[in-house]
mmCIF file of N, CA and C in Angstrom:
data_model
loop_
_atom_site.group_PDB
_atom_site.id
_atom_site.type_symbol
_atom_site.label_atom_id
_atom_site.label_comp_id
_atom_site.label_asym_id
_atom_site.label_seq_id
_atom_site.Cartn_x
_atom_site.Cartn_y
_atom_site.Cartn_z
ATOM 1 N N MET A 1 90.388 92.542 105.024
ATOM 2 C CA MET A 1 91.830 92.925 104.555
ATOM 3 C C MET A 1 92.474 93.354 105.488
ATOM 4 N N LYS A 2 93.840 92.680 105.628
ATOM 5 C CA LYS A 2 94.983 92.837 106.267
ATOM 6 C C LYS A 2 95.342 94.717 106.306
ATOM 7 N N PRO A 3 95.248 95.286 107.714
ATOM 8 C CA PRO A 3 95.793 96.576 107.686
ATOM 9 C C PRO A 3 97.277 96.774 107.336
ATOM 10 N N PHE A 4 97.479 97.850 106.666
ATOM 11 C CA PHE A 4 99.048 98.085 106.126
ATOM 12 C C PHE A 4 99.980 98.626 107.497
ATOM 13 N N ASP A 5 101.027 97.631 107.429
ATOM 14 C CA ASP A 5 102.018 98.128 108.696
ATOM 15 C C ASP A 5 103.019 99.048 108.169
ATOM 16 N N LEU A 6 102.902 100.245 108.793
ATOM 17 C CA LEU A 6 103.975 101.374 108.370
ATOM 18 C C LEU A 6 105.147 100.892 108.629
ATOM 19 N N SER A 7 105.388 100.014 109.702
ATOM 20 C CA SER A 7 106.647 99.535 110.326
ATOM 21 C C SER A 7 107.420 98.939 109.013
ATOM 22 N N GLN A 8 106.718 98.381 108.165
ATOM 23 C CA GLN A 8 107.327 97.541 107.216
ATOM 24 C C GLN A 8 107.639 98.537 106.078
ATOM 25 N N PHE A 9 107.128 99.682 106.199
ATOM 26 C CA PHE A 9 107.258 100.632 104.794
ATOM 27 C C PHE A 9 108.703 101.009 104.655
ATOM 28 N N ASP A 10 109.697 100.480 103.933
ATOM 29 C CA ASP A 10 110.943 101.296 103.607
ATOM 30 C C ASP A 10 110.898 101.979 102.254
ATOM 31 N N PRO A 11 110.727 103.142 101.913
ATOM 32 C CA PRO A 11 110.738 103.861 100.937
ATOM 33 C C PRO A 11 111.955 103.468 99.927
ATOM 34 N N GLN A 12 113.250 103.709 100.605
ATOM 35 C CA GLN A 12 114.333 103.258 100.060
ATOM 36 C C GLN A 12 114.495 101.873 99.399
ATOM 37 N N VAL A 13 114.125 101.025 100.101
ATOM 38 C CA VAL A 13 114.053 99.685 99.605
ATOM 39 C C VAL A 13 113.164 99.437 98.177
ATOM 40 N N LEU A 14 111.760 100.063 98.832
ATOM 41 C CA LEU A 14 110.850 99.874 97.520
ATOM 42 C C LEU A 14 111.479 100.491 96.416
ATOM 43 N N THR A 15 112.177 101.704 96.401
ATOM 44 C CA THR A 15 112.319 102.637 95.317
ATOM 45 C C THR A 15 113.731 101.813 94.728
ATOM 46 N N ASP A 16 114.463 101.228 95.437
ATOM 47 C CA ASP A 16 115.580 100.284 94.870
ATOM 48 C C ASP A 16 115.160 99.492 93.847
ATOM 49 N N ASN A 17 114.163 98.339 94.506
ATOM 50 C CA ASN A 17 113.399 97.531 93.792
ATOM 51 C C ASN A 17 113.016 97.973 92.567
ATOM 52 N N VAL A 18 112.517 98.822 92.529
ATOM 53 C CA VAL A 18 111.683 99.500 91.221
ATOM 54 C C VAL A 18 112.812 99.942 90.447
ATOM 55 N N VAL A 19 113.869 100.504 90.546
ATOM 56 C CA VAL A 19 115.057 100.808 89.748
ATOM 57 C C VAL A 19 115.697 99.468 89.443
ATOM 58 N N THR A 20 115.751 98.580 90.091
ATOM 59 C CA THR A 20 116.139 97.312 89.539
ATOM 60 C C THR A 20 115.455 96.697 88.626
ATOM 61 N N LEU A 21 114.087 96.788 88.976
ATOM 62 C CA LEU A 21 113.124 96.340 87.737
ATOM 63 C C LEU A 21 113.230 96.962 86.606
ATOM 64 N N GLY A 22 113.533 98.219 86.783
ATOM 65 C CA GLY A 22 113.600 99.119 85.681
ATOM 66 C C GLY A 22 114.847 98.933 84.638
ATOM 67 N N GLU A 23 116.014 98.471 85.506
ATOM 68 C CA GLU A 23 117.081 98.420 84.820
ATOM 69 C C GLU A 23 117.284 97.146 83.938
ATOM 70 N N ASP A 24 116.592 96.175 84.709
ATOM 71 C CA ASP A 24 116.316 94.721 83.983
ATOM 72 C C ASP A 24 115.306 94.841 82.605
ATOM 73 N N TRP A 25 114.260 95.660 82.721
ATOM 74 C CA TRP A 25 113.665 95.768 81.530
ATOM 75 C C TRP A 25 114.465 96.369 80.503
ATOM 76 N N ALA A 26 115.086 97.617 80.766
ATOM 77 C CA ALA A 26 115.998 98.303 79.959
ATOM 78 C C ALA A 26 116.856 97.471 79.190
ATOM 79 N N ASP A 27 117.733 96.694 80.005
ATOM 80 C CA ASP A 27 118.465 95.726 79.449
ATOM 81 C C ASP A 27 117.884 94.587 78.224
ATOM 82 N N LYS A 28 116.722 94.376 78.910
ATOM 83 C CA LYS A 28 116.047 93.201 77.896
ATOM 84 C C LYS A 28 115.443 93.755 76.778
ATOM 85 N N ASP A 29 115.142 95.089 76.831
ATOM 86 C CA ASP A 29 114.540 95.525 75.785
ATOM 87 C C ASP A 29 115.583 96.047 74.734
ATOM 88 N N GLY A 30 116.721 96.687 75.186
ATOM 89 C CA GLY A 30 117.993 96.665 74.617
ATOM 90 C C GLY A 30 118.307 95.531 73.633
ATOM 91 N N ALA A 31 118.383 94.624 74.312
ATOM 92 C CA ALA A 31 118.669 93.174 73.781
ATOM 93 C C ALA A 31 117.657 92.786 72.697
ATOM 94 N N ALA A 32 116.455 92.869 72.889
ATOM 95 C CA ALA A 32 115.512 92.477 71.852
ATOM 96 C C ALA A 32 115.445 93.374 70.821
ATOM 97 N N SER A 33 115.727 94.889 71.234
ATOM 98 C CA SER A 33 115.680 95.634 69.953
ATOM 99 C C SER A 33 116.965 95.460 68.867
ATOM 100 N N ALA A 34 118.205 95.083 69.840
ATOM 101 C CA ALA A 34 119.368 94.635 68.760
ATOM 102 C C ALA A 34 119.023 93.839 67.920
ATOM 103 N N LEU A 35 118.388 92.681 68.275
ATOM 104 C CA LEU A 35 118.165 91.478 67.472
ATOM 105 C C LEU A 35 116.945 91.991 66.587
ATOM 106 N N GLU A 36 116.058 92.705 66.875
ATOM 107 C CA GLU A 36 115.044 93.204 65.666
ATOM 108 C C GLU A 36 115.786 94.108 64.667
ATOM 109 N N GLU A 37 116.555 94.916 65.260
ATOM 110 C CA GLU A 37 117.483 95.838 64.129
ATOM 111 C C GLU A 37 118.259 95.074 63.201
ATOM 112 N N SER A 38 118.916 93.934 63.743
ATOM 113 C CA SER A 38 119.752 93.276 62.786
ATOM 114 C C SER A 38 119.042 92.211 62.108
ATOM 115 N N LYS A 39 117.590 91.968 62.047
ATOM 116 C CA LYS A 39 116.754 91.101 61.119
ATOM 117 C C LYS A 39 117.433 91.375 59.793
ATOM 118 N N LYS A 40 117.304 92.471 59.406
ATOM 119 C CA LYS A 40 117.389 92.797 57.693
ATOM 120 C C LYS A 40 118.919 92.590 57.530
ATOM 121 N N VAL A 41 119.684 93.027 58.412
ATOM 122 C CA VAL A 41 121.081 92.789 58.075
ATOM 123 C C VAL A 41 121.507 91.220 57.972
ATOM 124 N N ILE A 42 120.818 90.114 58.791
ATOM 125 C CA ILE A 42 120.873 88.923 58.473
ATOM 126 C C ILE A 42 120.568 88.238 57.288
ATOM 127 N N LEU A 43 119.207 88.986 57.172
ATOM 128 C CA LEU A 43 118.569 88.581 55.710
ATOM 129 C C LEU A 43 119.605 88.849 54.540
ATOM 130 N N ALA A 44 119.924 89.756 54.530
ATOM 131 C CA ALA A 44 120.767 90.409 53.769
ATOM 132 C C ALA A 44 122.136 89.718 53.537
ATOM 133 N N LYS A 45 122.838 88.972 54.542
ATOM 134 C CA LYS A 45 123.901 88.357 54.488
ATOM 135 C C LYS A 45 123.669 86.766 54.130
ATOM 136 N N LEU A 46 122.447 86.320 54.348
ATOM 137 C CA LEU A 46 122.270 85.175 53.983
ATOM 138 C C LEU A 46 121.672 85.212 52.557
ATOM 139 N N SER A 47 121.068 86.084 52.049
ATOM 140 C CA SER A 47 120.609 86.152 50.761
ATOM 141 C C SER A 47 122.035 86.376 49.779
ATOM 142 N N LEU A 48 122.865 86.956 50.163
ATOM 143 C CA LEU A 48 124.206 87.192 49.670
ATOM 144 C C LEU A 48 124.857 85.767 49.443
ATOM 145 N N GLU A 49 124.815 85.001 50.493
ATOM 146 C CA GLU A 49 125.611 83.672 50.485
ATOM 147 C C GLU A 49 124.876 82.715 49.765
ATOM 148 N N HIS A 50 123.399 82.785 49.651
ATOM 149 C CA HIS A 50 122.789 82.088 48.870
ATOM 150 C C HIS A 50 123.142 82.301 47.223
ATOM 151 N N ALA A 51 123.249 83.811 46.993
ATOM 152 C CA ALA A 51 123.124 84.210 45.469
ATOM 153 C C ALA A 51 124.658 83.790 45.247
ATOM 154 N N GLU A 52 125.691 83.662 46.118
ATOM 155 C CA GLU A 52 126.895 83.315 45.578
ATOM 156 C C GLU A 52 126.954 81.821 45.373
ATOM 157 N N SER A 53 126.249 81.130 46.129
ATOM 158 C CA SER A 53 126.567 79.752 46.161
ATOM 159 C C SER A 53 125.472 79.123 44.798
ATOM 160 N N GLY A 54 124.853 80.231 44.113
ATOM 161 C CA GLY A 54 123.842 79.789 43.115
ATOM 162 C C GLY A 54 124.880 79.885 42.114
ATOM 163 N N ARG A 55 126.039 80.640 41.895
ATOM 164 C CA ARG A 55 126.722 80.822 40.717
ATOM 165 C C ARG A 55 127.307 79.336 40.325
ATOM 166 N N SER A 56 127.682 79.111 38.811
ATOM 167 C CA SER A 56 128.119 78.083 38.435
ATOM 168 C C SER A 56 128.764 78.456 36.999
ATOM 169 N N PRO A 57 129.624 77.661 36.387
ATOM 170 C CA PRO A 57 130.181 78.171 35.139
ATOM 171 C C PRO A 57 128.965 78.013 33.989
ATOM 172 N N ASP A 58 127.919 77.547 33.994
ATOM 173 C CA ASP A 58 127.171 77.399 33.098
ATOM 174 C C ASP A 58 126.223 78.743 33.446
ATOM 175 N N LYS A 59 126.147 78.995 34.623
ATOM 176 C CA LYS A 59 125.116 80.205 35.092
ATOM 177 C C LYS A 59 125.849 81.433 35.944
ATOM 178 N N PRO A 60 126.736 82.088 35.129
ATOM 179 C CA PRO A 60 127.759 82.865 35.877
ATOM 180 C C PRO A 60 126.778 83.999 36.862
ATOM 181 N N SER A 61 125.733 84.351 36.403
ATOM 182 C CA SER A 61 124.755 85.378 37.156
ATOM 183 C C SER A 61 124.196 85.009 38.343
ATOM 184 N N GLY A 62 124.171 83.608 38.433
ATOM 185 C CA GLY A 62 123.705 82.937 39.608
ATOM 186 C C GLY A 62 122.211 82.968 39.632
ATOM 187 N N ILE A 63 121.535 82.684 40.741
ATOM 188 C CA ILE A 63 120.175 82.667 41.000
ATOM 189 C C ILE A 63 119.558 84.295 41.231
ATOM 190 N N SER A 64 118.255 84.313 40.964
ATOM 191 C CA SER A 64 117.845 85.626 41.295
ATOM 192 C C SER A 64 117.819 86.337 42.307
ATOM 193 N N ALA A 65 117.588 87.491 42.721
ATOM 194 C CA ALA A 65 117.409 88.159 44.235
ATOM 195 C C ALA A 65 116.598 87.772 44.843
ATOM 196 N N ALA A 66 115.410 87.490 44.299
ATOM 197 C CA ALA A 66 113.949 86.741 44.828
ATOM 198 C C ALA A 66 114.245 85.432 45.174
ATOM 199 N N ALA A 67 115.039 84.500 44.504
ATOM 200 C CA ALA A 67 115.113 83.123 44.934
ATOM 201 C C ALA A 67 116.338 83.196 45.917
ATOM 202 N N ALA A 68 117.323 84.089 45.917
ATOM 203 C CA ALA A 68 118.232 83.951 46.893
ATOM 204 C C ALA A 68 117.413 84.452 48.460
ATOM 205 N N GLU A 69 116.746 85.423 48.274
ATOM 206 C CA GLU A 69 116.055 85.866 49.574
ATOM 207 C C GLU A 69 114.836 84.874 50.130
ATOM 208 N N ALA A 70 114.378 84.003 49.090
ATOM 209 C CA ALA A 70 113.493 83.015 49.492
ATOM 210 C C ALA A 70 114.503 81.744 50.446
ATOM 211 N N MET A 71 115.631 81.651 49.281
ATOM 212 C CA MET A 71 116.462 80.561 50.442
ATOM 213 C C MET A 71 116.768 81.267 51.651
ATOM 214 N N ALA A 72 117.248 82.369 51.909
ATOM 215 C CA ALA A 72 117.438 83.160 53.150
ATOM 216 C C ALA A 72 116.567 83.059 54.185
ATOM 217 N N LEU A 73 115.224 83.295 53.834
ATOM 218 C CA LEU A 73 114.077 83.257 54.678
ATOM 219 C C LEU A 73 114.020 81.821 55.249
ATOM 220 N N LYS A 74 114.235 80.522 54.444
ATOM 221 C CA LYS A 74 113.969 79.501 54.784
ATOM 222 C C LYS A 74 115.270 78.936 55.588
ATOM 223 N N ASP A 75 116.357 79.592 55.745
ATOM 224 C CA ASP A 75 117.516 79.023 56.194
ATOM 225 C C ASP A 75 117.199 78.906 57.531
ATOM 226 N N SER A 76 117.883 77.677 58.086
ATOM 227 C CA SER A 76 117.875 77.619 59.611
ATOM 228 C C SER A 76 118.357 78.677 60.707
ATOM 229 N N ARG A 77 119.595 79.049 59.687
ATOM 230 C CA ARG A 77 120.089 80.096 60.652
ATOM 231 C C ARG A 77 119.192 81.759 60.789
ATOM 232 N N TYR A 78 118.279 81.884 59.880
ATOM 233 C CA TYR A 78 117.484 83.026 59.937
ATOM 234 C C TYR A 78 116.263 82.489 60.956
ATOM 235 N N GLU A 79 115.737 81.286 60.278
ATOM 236 C CA GLU A 79 114.913 80.820 61.357
ATOM 237 C C GLU A 79 115.214 81.131 63.020
ATOM 238 N N ALA A 80 116.297 80.647 63.223
ATOM 239 C CA ALA A 80 117.118 80.778 64.925
ATOM 240 C C ALA A 80 117.180 82.156 65.370
ATOM 241 N N HIS A 81 117.680 82.911 64.365
ATOM 242 C CA HIS A 81 117.526 84.439 64.669
ATOM 243 C C HIS A 81 116.152 85.042 64.851
ATOM 244 N N ILE A 82 115.189 84.747 64.185
ATOM 245 C CA ILE A 82 113.760 85.041 64.549
ATOM 246 C C ILE A 82 113.285 84.270 65.781
ATOM 247 N N GLU A 83 113.582 83.029 66.239
ATOM 248 C CA GLU A 83 113.249 82.577 67.332
ATOM 249 C C GLU A 83 113.831 83.367 68.635
ATOM 250 N N MET A 84 115.208 83.748 68.259
ATOM 251 C CA MET A 84 115.814 84.301 69.456
ATOM 252 C C MET A 84 115.187 85.751 69.711
ATOM 253 N N MET A 85 114.991 86.528 68.356
ATOM 254 C CA MET A 85 114.394 87.689 68.457
ATOM 255 C C MET A 85 113.287 87.630 69.336
ATOM 256 N N VAL A 86 112.159 86.644 69.003
ATOM 257 C CA VAL A 86 110.896 86.767 69.438
ATOM 258 C C VAL A 86 110.916 86.072 70.980
ATOM 259 N N GLN A 87 111.926 85.525 71.431
ATOM 260 C CA GLN A 87 111.914 85.166 73.084
ATOM 261 C C GLN A 87 112.598 86.282 73.477
ATOM 262 N N ALA A 88 113.289 86.961 73.062
ATOM 263 C CA ALA A 88 114.052 88.199 73.588
ATOM 264 C C ALA A 88 112.834 89.116 73.967
ATOM 265 N N ARG A 89 111.959 89.475 73.066
ATOM 266 C CA ARG A 89 111.016 90.395 72.902
ATOM 267 C C ARG A 89 109.951 89.832 74.050
ATOM 268 N N LYS A 90 109.760 88.627 74.110
ATOM 269 C CA LYS A 90 108.900 88.141 75.082
ATOM 270 C C LYS A 90 109.475 88.458 76.640
ATOM 271 N N GLU A 91 110.652 88.149 76.672
ATOM 272 C CA GLU A 91 111.313 88.263 78.119
ATOM 273 C C GLU A 91 111.488 90.017 78.425
ATOM 274 N N ALA A 92 111.650 91.027 77.581
ATOM 275 C CA ALA A 92 111.463 92.265 77.827
ATOM 276 C C ALA A 92 110.013 92.841 78.017
ATOM 277 N N ASN A 93 109.213 91.994 77.354
ATOM 278 C CA ASN A 93 107.859 92.399 77.971
ATOM 279 C C ASN A 93 107.456 92.107 79.425
ATOM 280 N N LYS A 94 107.844 90.597 79.713
ATOM 281 C CA LYS A 94 107.592 90.031 81.149
ATOM 282 C C LYS A 94 108.488 91.374 82.137
ATOM 283 N N ALA A 95 109.498 91.462 81.876
ATOM 284 C CA ALA A 95 110.351 92.401 82.736
ATOM 285 C C ALA A 95 109.383 93.715 82.757
ATOM 286 N N LYS A 96 108.921 94.344 81.483
ATOM 287 C CA LYS A 96 108.090 95.645 81.664
ATOM 288 C C LYS A 96 106.957 95.615 82.415
ATOM 289 N N VAL A 97 106.172 94.167 82.362
ATOM 290 C CA VAL A 97 105.062 94.035 83.444
ATOM 291 C C VAL A 97 105.696 94.235 84.821
ATOM 292 N N ARG A 98 106.773 93.655 85.236
ATOM 293 C CA ARG A 98 107.267 93.453 86.353
ATOM 294 C C ARG A 98 107.820 94.916 86.886
ATOM 295 N N TYR A 99 107.865 95.743 86.164
ATOM 296 C CA TYR A 99 108.461 97.212 86.267
ATOM 297 C C TYR A 99 107.358 97.961 86.528
ATOM 298 N N ASP A 100 106.332 97.885 85.469
ATOM 299 C CA ASP A 100 105.099 98.645 85.785
ATOM 300 C C ASP A 100 104.380 98.021 87.000
ATOM 301 N N MET A 101 104.660 96.973 87.529
ATOM 302 C CA MET A 101 103.810 96.196 88.902
ATOM 303 C C MET A 101 104.323 97.038 89.897
ATOM 304 N N GLY A 102 105.802 96.894 89.973
ATOM 305 C CA GLY A 102 106.437 98.038 90.919
ATOM 306 C C GLY A 102 106.184 99.328 91.241
ATOM 307 N N LYS A 103 106.130 99.872 90.064
ATOM 308 C CA LYS A 103 105.820 101.398 90.075
ATOM 309 C C LYS A 103 104.332 101.331 90.717
ATOM 310 N N MET A 104 103.719 100.760 90.371
ATOM 311 C CA MET A 104 102.090 100.844 90.612
ATOM 312 C C MET A 104 102.122 100.333 92.177
ATOM 313 N N GLN A 105 102.707 99.596 92.803
ATOM 314 C CA GLN A 105 102.943 99.191 94.138
ATOM 315 C C GLN A 105 103.609 100.244 94.685
ATOM 316 N N LEU A 106 104.600 100.933 94.344
ATOM 317 C CA LEU A 106 104.997 102.391 94.824
ATOM 318 C C LEU A 106 103.620 103.612 95.129
ATOM 319 N N GLU A 107 102.854 103.500 94.138
ATOM 320 C CA GLU A 107 101.879 104.277 93.916
ATOM 321 C C GLU A 107 101.099 104.161 94.919
ATOM 322 N N LEU A 108 100.314 102.863 95.060
ATOM 323 C CA LEU A 108 99.496 102.126 95.986
ATOM 324 C C LEU A 108 99.829 102.642 97.299
ATOM 325 N N ILE A 109 101.029 102.772 97.850
ATOM 326 C CA ILE A 109 101.347 102.771 99.051
ATOM 327 C C ILE A 109 101.494 104.084 99.356
ATOM 328 N N ARG A 110 101.819 105.112 98.428
ATOM 329 C CA ARG A 110 102.140 106.391 98.462
ATOM 330 C C ARG A 110 100.480 107.083 98.914
ATOM 331 N N SER A 111 99.613 106.450 98.038
ATOM 332 C CA SER A 111 98.079 106.643 98.222
ATOM 333 C C SER A 111 97.669 106.429 99.535
ATOM 334 N N LEU A 112 97.973 104.997 99.949
ATOM 335 C CA LEU A 112 97.470 104.612 101.359
ATOM 336 C C LEU A 112 98.335 105.280 102.474
ATOM 337 N N VAL A 113 99.347 105.839 102.392
ATOM 338 C CA VAL A 113 100.006 106.524 103.419
ATOM 339 C C VAL A 113 99.160 108.147 103.464
ATOM 340 N N ALA A 114 99.203 108.368 102.314
ATOM 341 C CA ALA A 114 98.152 109.836 102.263
ATOM 342 C C ALA A 114 96.965 109.755 103.057
ATOM 343 N N THR A 115 96.300 108.525 102.771
ATOM 344 C CA THR A 115 94.977 108.251 103.278
ATOM 345 C C THR A 115 95.114 107.866 104.681
ATOM 346 N N LEU A 116 95.845 107.320 105.177
ATOM 347 C CA LEU A 116 96.454 107.297 106.709
ATOM 348 C C LEU A 116 96.458 108.405 107.294
ATOM 349 N N ARG A 117 97.293 109.316 106.819
ATOM 350 C CA ARG A 117 97.612 110.790 107.226
ATOM 351 C C ARG A 117 96.207 111.292 107.328
ATOM 352 N N ASP A 118 95.402 111.447 106.475
ATOM 353 C CA ASP A 118 94.189 111.969 106.480
ATOM 354 C C ASP A 118 93.411 111.484 107.757
ATOM 355 N N GLU A 119 93.157 110.426 107.796
ATOM 356 C CA GLU A 119 92.638 109.530 108.980
ATOM 357 C C GLU A 119 92.896 110.063 110.346
ATOM 358 N N MET A 120 94.229 110.049 110.291
ATOM 359 C CA MET A 120 94.788 110.503 111.642
ATOM 360 C C MET A 120 94.469 111.965 111.861
ATOM 361 N N ARG A 121 94.698 112.653 110.907
ATOM 362 C CA ARG A 121 94.442 114.306 111.158
ATOM 363 C C ARG A 121 92.696 114.351 111.567
ATOM 364 N N MET A 122 92.087 113.418 111.019
ATOM 365 C CA MET A 122 90.286 113.508 111.283
ATOM 366 C C MET A 122 90.184 113.275 112.523
ATOM 367 N N ASN A 123 90.849 112.202 113.101
ATOM 368 C CA ASN A 123 90.787 111.407 114.375
ATOM 369 C C ASN A 123 91.255 112.279 115.403
ATOM 370 N N SER A 124 92.125 113.296 115.191
ATOM 371 C CA SER A 124 92.612 113.989 116.162
ATOM 372 C C SER A 124 92.041 115.628 116.355
ATOM 373 N N PHE A 125 91.283 115.758 115.317
ATOM 374 C CA PHE A 125 90.279 116.866 115.378
ATOM 375 C C PHE A 125 89.042 116.584 116.057
ATOM 376 N N LYS A 126 89.029 117.018 117.260
ATOM 377 C CA LYS A 126 87.458 117.149 118.083
ATOM 378 C C LYS A 126 87.146 118.366 118.517
ATOM 379 N N PRO A 127 85.781 118.473 117.670
ATOM 380 C CA PRO A 127 85.137 119.712 117.928
ATOM 381 C C PRO A 127 84.418 120.125 119.562
ATOM 382 N N ASN A 128 84.701 121.132 119.988
ATOM 383 C CA ASN A 128 84.085 121.176 121.311
ATOM 384 C C ASN A 128 82.770 121.240 121.395
#
């Protein structure tokens, strides 16, 4: 195992990197959440659109709500929304992994530095 080079240790650079990773995750998580929250709104709009298009002079009440929702669920616009939603969540999850790994790296370095301090203390203590 290669020894840790303290001269390469810059806590500010590491901290800034973790902050950047965390902000990236927060942005991606927010985007994914917004898509997930709008899923029902999109479905409702498409259902209403299909219900309206099902009206005719001989059937003024249009199609049933269940039929309109079924049409909305298979609408390519709804499928595209679901696809975007899943992709956004996938990207948010990947960003979260990178953020967690950055935090873990900081913790490992902190632990290593503490161990090195203890080793230096033990090596400097020489009983008579």
